[in-house]
């Protein structure tokens, strides 16, 4: 039976051209990029070329920081904890206040909890039941000691896109010194992005969400910003991230962005059209389904629905038997049912949350995959409903 992968928000398969490049680098560039002899120097060139490419991809300035990490989670932890730790070293008597949203990925929320436990003041901004951020609440929560606001670009579970440009413009109007960070893990490689359009001071993203191998992430920060390292050791990455760089992973990530850049018009058009087709087919073939998250401002590849009368874990199990991979809640919760904090923040009732399922399409999704999946979802749902 063929497998139909509909969980591109969890991770993406590696693009064949990226794979080829990564394998060749693993074979031909064995050196430690910090070594001064030829093998080290050539690996260093690959890393610096990748950094340069990513800098221009983002529309960043030459002096801005591009730090390579192991993942989106690490980049986010470095951004948040690194900023707060630096601030505390400089301002020993002041307690910093940081703000985020209630629907962030656990990488942000748990870094916030960690900081909270060490005495930092935190605020979590609510969303309404359409998934829109309560911007007034955010602006009112800004205080004299607020040093950082972190708002994600797009939500991993629902695909809801936050208007981060407007949000951070408003934040900066109140205090331009507040550091604007965004978790762009679900944004980069899915949406056309340039720093020229967004007033961000820091952003984090991860290669495995756009067809690069797992194990490479990026933290961007604007020139002049300071942060403390959270991993201590050697002086790699401007002294901000100790550890021998993952040369192949970093170059693979740059290659994946290059492929996205080259084909983005076509790819975004295809995803948008297949996303709409999937949505229309699902809603016209089944009664009793509800879209979760924002109805319009959402990633076109993501469809999070609740199917009345069906528990998501049972549906997922049955779809897996039909060869379909999907997800309930975020990827790091997959395998065991943990009530989604994102759907809970929408104010949805328990049965809506327990019957929610996320499908996310990507580069290799075909029309036939969508037709097969809708058919399987319909059949499985009708079977499960008839049993209860
Ligand atoms: N932020 C968001 C929105 C995500 O979707 C994810 C991963 O699913 C992360 C952060 C964490 O990224 P990584 O898996 O690279 O640590």
CSV table of C-alpha atoms in Angstrom, one decimal, residues 134-377:
chain,number,residue,atom,x,y,z
A,134,UNK,CA,-5.8,40.1,21.1
A,135,UNK,CA,-3.5,43.0,20.0
A,136,UNK,CA,-5.0,45.5,22.4
A,137,UNK,CA,-4.3,43.2,25.3
A,138,UNK,CA,-0.7,42.9,24.1
A,139,UNK,CA,-0.2,46.6,23.8
A,140,UNK,CA,-1.8,47.2,27.2
A,141,UNK,CA,0.4,44.6,28.8
A,142,UNK,CA,3.6,46.5,27.9
A,143,UNK,CA,5.3,47.9,30.9
A,144,UNK,CA,8.4,50.0,31.7
A,145,UNK,CA,10.5,46.8,32.3
A,146,UNK,CA,9.2,45.0,29.1
A,147,UNK,CA,12.3,44.0,27.1
A,148,UNK,CA,11.1,41.5,24.6
A,149,UNK,CA,8.0,40.4,22.7
A,150,UNK,CA,7.8,37.1,20.9
A,151,UNK,CA,5.0,36.3,18.4
A,152,UNK,CA,5.1,33.4,16.0
A,153,UNK,CA,4.6,34.0,12.2
A,154,UNK,CA,2.3,31.1,11.7
A,155,UNK,CA,0.8,28.5,14.1
A,156,UNK,CA,2.0,25.0,13.6
A,157,UNK,CA,-1.3,23.3,14.6
A,158,UNK,CA,-3.9,25.5,12.9
A,159,UNK,CA,-1.7,27.3,10.3
A,160,UNK,CA,-3.2,30.7,11.5
A,161,UNK,CA,-0.9,33.5,10.3
A,162,UNK,CA,-0.4,36.4,12.7
A,163,UNK,CA,0.0,39.9,11.3
A,164,UNK,CA,3.4,40.2,12.8
A,165,UNK,CA,4.3,43.3,10.8
A,166,UNK,CA,1.3,45.2,12.3
A,167,UNK,CA,1.8,43.7,15.7
A,168,UNK,CA,5.5,44.7,16.0
A,169,UNK,CA,4.9,48.1,14.4
A,170,UNK,CA,2.5,48.8,17.2
A,171,UNK,CA,4.8,47.4,19.9
A,172,UNK,CA,7.7,49.6,18.6
A,173,UNK,CA,5.4,52.7,18.6
A,174,UNK,CA,5.1,52.2,22.4
A,175,UNK,CA,8.8,51.5,23.0
A,176,UNK,CA,11.2,51.1,20.1
A,177,UNK,CA,13.7,49.4,22.4
A,178,UNK,CA,11.6,46.3,23.0
A,179,UNK,CA,13.2,43.4,21.2
A,180,UNK,CA,10.8,41.9,18.6
A,181,UNK,CA,11.4,38.1,18.1
A,182,UNK,CA,9.4,35.8,15.9
A,183,UNK,CA,9.3,32.0,15.7
A,184,UNK,CA,9.2,31.7,11.9
A,185,UNK,CA,9.7,27.9,11.9
A,186,UNK,CA,6.4,27.4,10.0
A,187,UNK,CA,6.8,30.6,8.0
A,188,UNK,CA,10.1,30.4,6.2
A,189,UNK,CA,9.9,28.2,3.2
A,190,UNK,CA,6.0,28.5,3.2
A,191,UNK,CA,5.5,32.2,2.8
A,192,UNK,CA,7.4,34.8,0.8
A,193,UNK,CA,9.5,36.6,3.5
A,194,UNK,CA,11.9,39.5,3.6
A,195,UNK,CA,13.1,41.4,6.7
A,196,UNK,CA,12.5,44.6,4.6
A,197,UNK,CA,8.8,44.0,5.2
A,198,UNK,CA,8.9,43.1,8.9
A,199,UNK,CA,10.2,45.1,11.8
A,200,UNK,CA,11.9,42.2,13.5
A,201,UNK,CA,15.0,42.2,15.7
A,202,UNK,CA,15.4,38.5,16.0
A,203,UNK,CA,13.9,35.5,14.2
A,204,UNK,CA,14.3,31.7,14.4
A,205,UNK,CA,13.7,29.0,11.9
A,206,UNK,CA,14.6,25.3,11.2
A,207,UNK,CA,15.8,23.5,8.0
A,208,UNK,CA,13.8,20.4,8.4
A,209,UNK,CA,10.5,22.3,7.7
A,210,UNK,CA,11.6,23.1,4.2
A,211,UNK,CA,13.1,20.0,2.8
A,212,UNK,CA,16.6,20.2,4.5
A,213,UNK,CA,17.8,17.5,6.9
A,214,UNK,CA,17.0,17.6,10.6
A,215,UNK,CA,19.7,19.1,12.8
A,216,UNK,CA,20.2,22.6,11.5
A,217,UNK,CA,18.5,25.8,12.5
A,218,UNK,CA,19.1,29.6,12.4
A,219,UNK,CA,18.9,32.5,14.8
A,220,UNK,CA,19.0,35.9,13.1
A,221,UNK,CA,19.6,39.0,15.2
A,222,UNK,CA,20.0,42.6,14.2
A,223,UNK,CA,23.3,44.3,14.5
A,224,UNK,CA,23.8,45.9,17.9
A,225,UNK,CA,21.7,43.3,19.8
A,226,UNK,CA,23.5,41.4,22.6
A,227,UNK,CA,22.8,38.0,24.0
A,228,UNK,CA,24.5,35.5,26.2
A,229,UNK,CA,25.3,31.9,24.9
A,230,UNK,CA,23.2,29.1,26.4
A,231,UNK,CA,25.7,26.4,25.3
A,232,UNK,CA,29.2,26.9,26.7
A,233,UNK,CA,32.4,25.6,25.2
A,234,UNK,CA,34.4,26.7,22.1
A,235,UNK,CA,34.1,30.0,20.4
A,236,UNK,CA,32.1,29.0,17.3
A,237,UNK,CA,29.4,31.2,15.9
A,238,UNK,CA,30.7,34.5,17.4
A,239,UNK,CA,31.0,32.8,20.8
A,240,UNK,CA,27.2,32.4,20.9
A,241,UNK,CA,26.9,28.7,20.1
A,242,UNK,CA,29.7,26.4,21.2
A,243,UNK,CA,30.0,23.1,19.3
A,244,UNK,CA,31.5,22.0,15.9
A,245,UNK,CA,29.2,23.3,13.2
A,246,UNK,CA,27.1,20.8,11.2
A,247,UNK,CA,28.7,21.6,7.9
A,248,UNK,CA,26.5,19.4,5.7
A,249,UNK,CA,23.3,20.3,7.6
A,250,UNK,CA,24.0,24.0,7.3
A,251,UNK,CA,24.9,23.9,3.6
A,252,UNK,CA,21.9,21.6,3.0
A,253,UNK,CA,19.7,24.2,4.7
A,254,UNK,CA,21.0,26.9,2.4
A,255,UNK,CA,20.6,24.7,-0.6
A,256,UNK,CA,17.0,24.0,0.4
A,257,UNK,CA,16.3,27.8,0.7
A,258,UNK,CA,17.9,28.3,-2.7
A,259,UNK,CA,15.5,25.7,-4.2
A,260,UNK,CA,12.6,27.4,-2.5
A,261,UNK,CA,13.6,30.8,-3.7
A,262,UNK,CA,14.0,29.6,-7.3
A,263,UNK,CA,10.6,27.8,-7.5
A,264,UNK,CA,8.6,29.8,-4.9
A,265,UNK,CA,6.1,31.3,-7.2
A,266,UNK,CA,5.1,28.0,-8.8
A,267,UNK,CA,5.3,26.1,-5.5
A,268,UNK,CA,3.2,28.6,-3.5
A,269,UNK,CA,0.6,28.6,-6.3
A,270,UNK,CA,0.5,24.8,-6.3
A,271,UNK,CA,0.2,24.5,-2.5
A,272,UNK,CA,-2.5,27.2,-2.4
A,273,UNK,CA,-4.5,25.4,-5.2
A,274,UNK,CA,-4.1,21.9,-3.7
A,275,UNK,CA,-4.9,23.2,-0.2
A,276,UNK,CA,-8.1,24.7,-1.5
A,277,UNK,CA,-8.9,21.6,-3.4
A,278,UNK,CA,-8.4,19.4,-0.3
A,279,UNK,CA,-10.5,21.8,1.8
A,280,UNK,CA,-13.4,22.0,-0.7
A,281,UNK,CA,-13.4,18.2,-1.2
A,282,UNK,CA,-13.4,17.5,2.5
A,283,UNK,CA,-16.2,19.9,3.3
A,284,UNK,CA,-18.3,18.8,0.4
A,285,UNK,CA,-18.0,15.1,1.1
A,286,UNK,CA,-18.6,15.1,4.9
A,287,UNK,CA,-21.2,16.6,7.2
A,288,UNK,CA,-20.3,17.7,10.7
A,289,UNK,CA,-16.8,19.0,10.2
A,290,UNK,CA,-15.4,22.3,11.5
A,291,UNK,CA,-12.3,24.2,10.5
A,292,UNK,CA,-10.1,25.1,13.4
A,293,UNK,CA,-8.1,28.3,13.5
A,294,UNK,CA,-8.6,31.4,11.3
A,295,UNK,CA,-10.8,30.8,8.3
A,296,UNK,CA,-8.8,33.0,5.9
A,297,UNK,CA,-5.5,34.1,7.4
A,298,UNK,CA,-3.8,30.7,7.5
A,299,UNK,CA,-1.1,28.7,5.8
A,300,UNK,CA,-2.7,27.3,2.7
A,301,UNK,CA,-1.0,23.9,3.3
A,302,UNK,CA,-2.6,23.4,6.7
A,303,UNK,CA,-6.1,22.1,7.4
A,304,UNK,CA,-7.0,21.5,11.0
A,305,UNK,CA,-10.5,20.2,11.4
A,306,UNK,CA,-12.7,18.7,14.0
A,307,UNK,CA,-14.9,15.8,12.9
A,308,UNK,CA,-18.0,15.4,15.0
A,309,UNK,CA,-18.5,12.0,16.6
A,310,UNK,CA,-15.0,10.8,15.9
A,311,UNK,CA,-12.0,10.8,18.3
A,312,UNK,CA,-8.8,12.0,16.6
A,313,UNK,CA,-6.7,9.2,18.0
A,314,UNK,CA,-9.0,6.6,16.6
A,315,UNK,CA,-9.2,8.4,13.3
A,316,UNK,CA,-5.4,8.8,13.1
A,317,UNK,CA,-5.0,5.1,13.9
A,318,UNK,CA,-7.4,4.1,11.2
A,319,UNK,CA,-6.0,6.5,8.6
A,320,UNK,CA,-2.5,5.1,9.3
A,321,UNK,CA,-3.9,1.7,8.4
A,322,UNK,CA,-5.1,3.2,5.1
A,323,UNK,CA,-1.5,4.5,4.5
A,324,UNK,CA,-2.2,8.1,5.5
A,325,UNK,CA,0.1,10.0,7.9
A,326,UNK,CA,-1.5,13.0,9.7
A,327,UNK,CA,-1.3,14.5,13.1
A,328,UNK,CA,-3.4,15.6,16.1
A,329,UNK,CA,-1.8,18.5,18.0
A,330,UNK,CA,1.8,19.4,17.4
A,331,UNK,CA,4.4,17.0,16.3
A,332,UNK,CA,6.2,16.8,19.6
A,333,UNK,CA,2.9,15.6,21.2
A,334,UNK,CA,2.3,13.0,18.5
A,335,UNK,CA,2.1,9.4,19.6
A,336,UNK,CA,0.2,10.3,22.8
A,337,UNK,CA,-2.9,12.4,23.1
A,338,UNK,CA,-2.2,15.6,24.9
A,339,UNK,CA,-5.0,18.2,24.8
A,340,UNK,CA,-3.8,20.8,22.4
A,341,UNK,CA,-3.1,24.1,24.3
A,342,UNK,CA,-3.6,25.9,20.9
A,343,UNK,CA,-7.2,24.7,20.4
A,344,UNK,CA,-7.9,25.2,24.1
A,345,UNK,CA,-6.8,28.8,23.7
A,346,UNK,CA,-9.5,29.2,21.0
A,347,UNK,CA,-12.1,28.4,23.7
A,348,UNK,CA,-13.2,25.3,21.8
A,349,UNK,CA,-15.1,22.7,23.9
A,350,UNK,CA,-13.5,19.4,24.8
A,351,UNK,CA,-15.3,17.3,22.2
A,352,UNK,CA,-14.1,19.7,19.4
A,353,UNK,CA,-10.5,19.4,20.7
A,354,UNK,CA,-10.6,15.7,21.1
A,355,UNK,CA,-11.9,15.3,17.5
A,356,UNK,CA,-9.3,17.5,15.9
A,357,UNK,CA,-6.9,16.4,13.2
A,358,UNK,CA,-4.3,18.3,11.2
A,359,UNK,CA,-3.4,17.6,7.6
A,360,UNK,CA,-0.5,19.5,6.1
A,361,UNK,CA,0.4,19.1,2.4
A,362,UNK,CA,3.7,19.9,0.7
A,363,UNK,CA,6.0,19.7,-2.3
A,364,UNK,CA,5.2,16.1,-3.2
A,365,UNK,CA,1.5,16.0,-2.5
A,366,UNK,CA,-0.4,15.1,-5.7
A,367,UNK,CA,-4.1,15.5,-6.7
A,368,UNK,CA,-4.4,11.7,-6.5
A,369,UNK,CA,-3.1,11.8,-2.9
A,370,UNK,CA,-5.8,14.4,-2.0
A,371,UNK,CA,-8.5,12.4,-3.6
A,372,UNK,CA,-7.4,9.2,-1.9
A,373,UNK,CA,-7.1,10.9,1.4
A,374,UNK,CA,-10.5,12.5,1.3
A,375,UNK,CA,-12.1,9.2,0.3
A,376,UNK,CA,-10.3,7.4,3.2
A,377,UNK,CA,-11.3,10.2,5.7
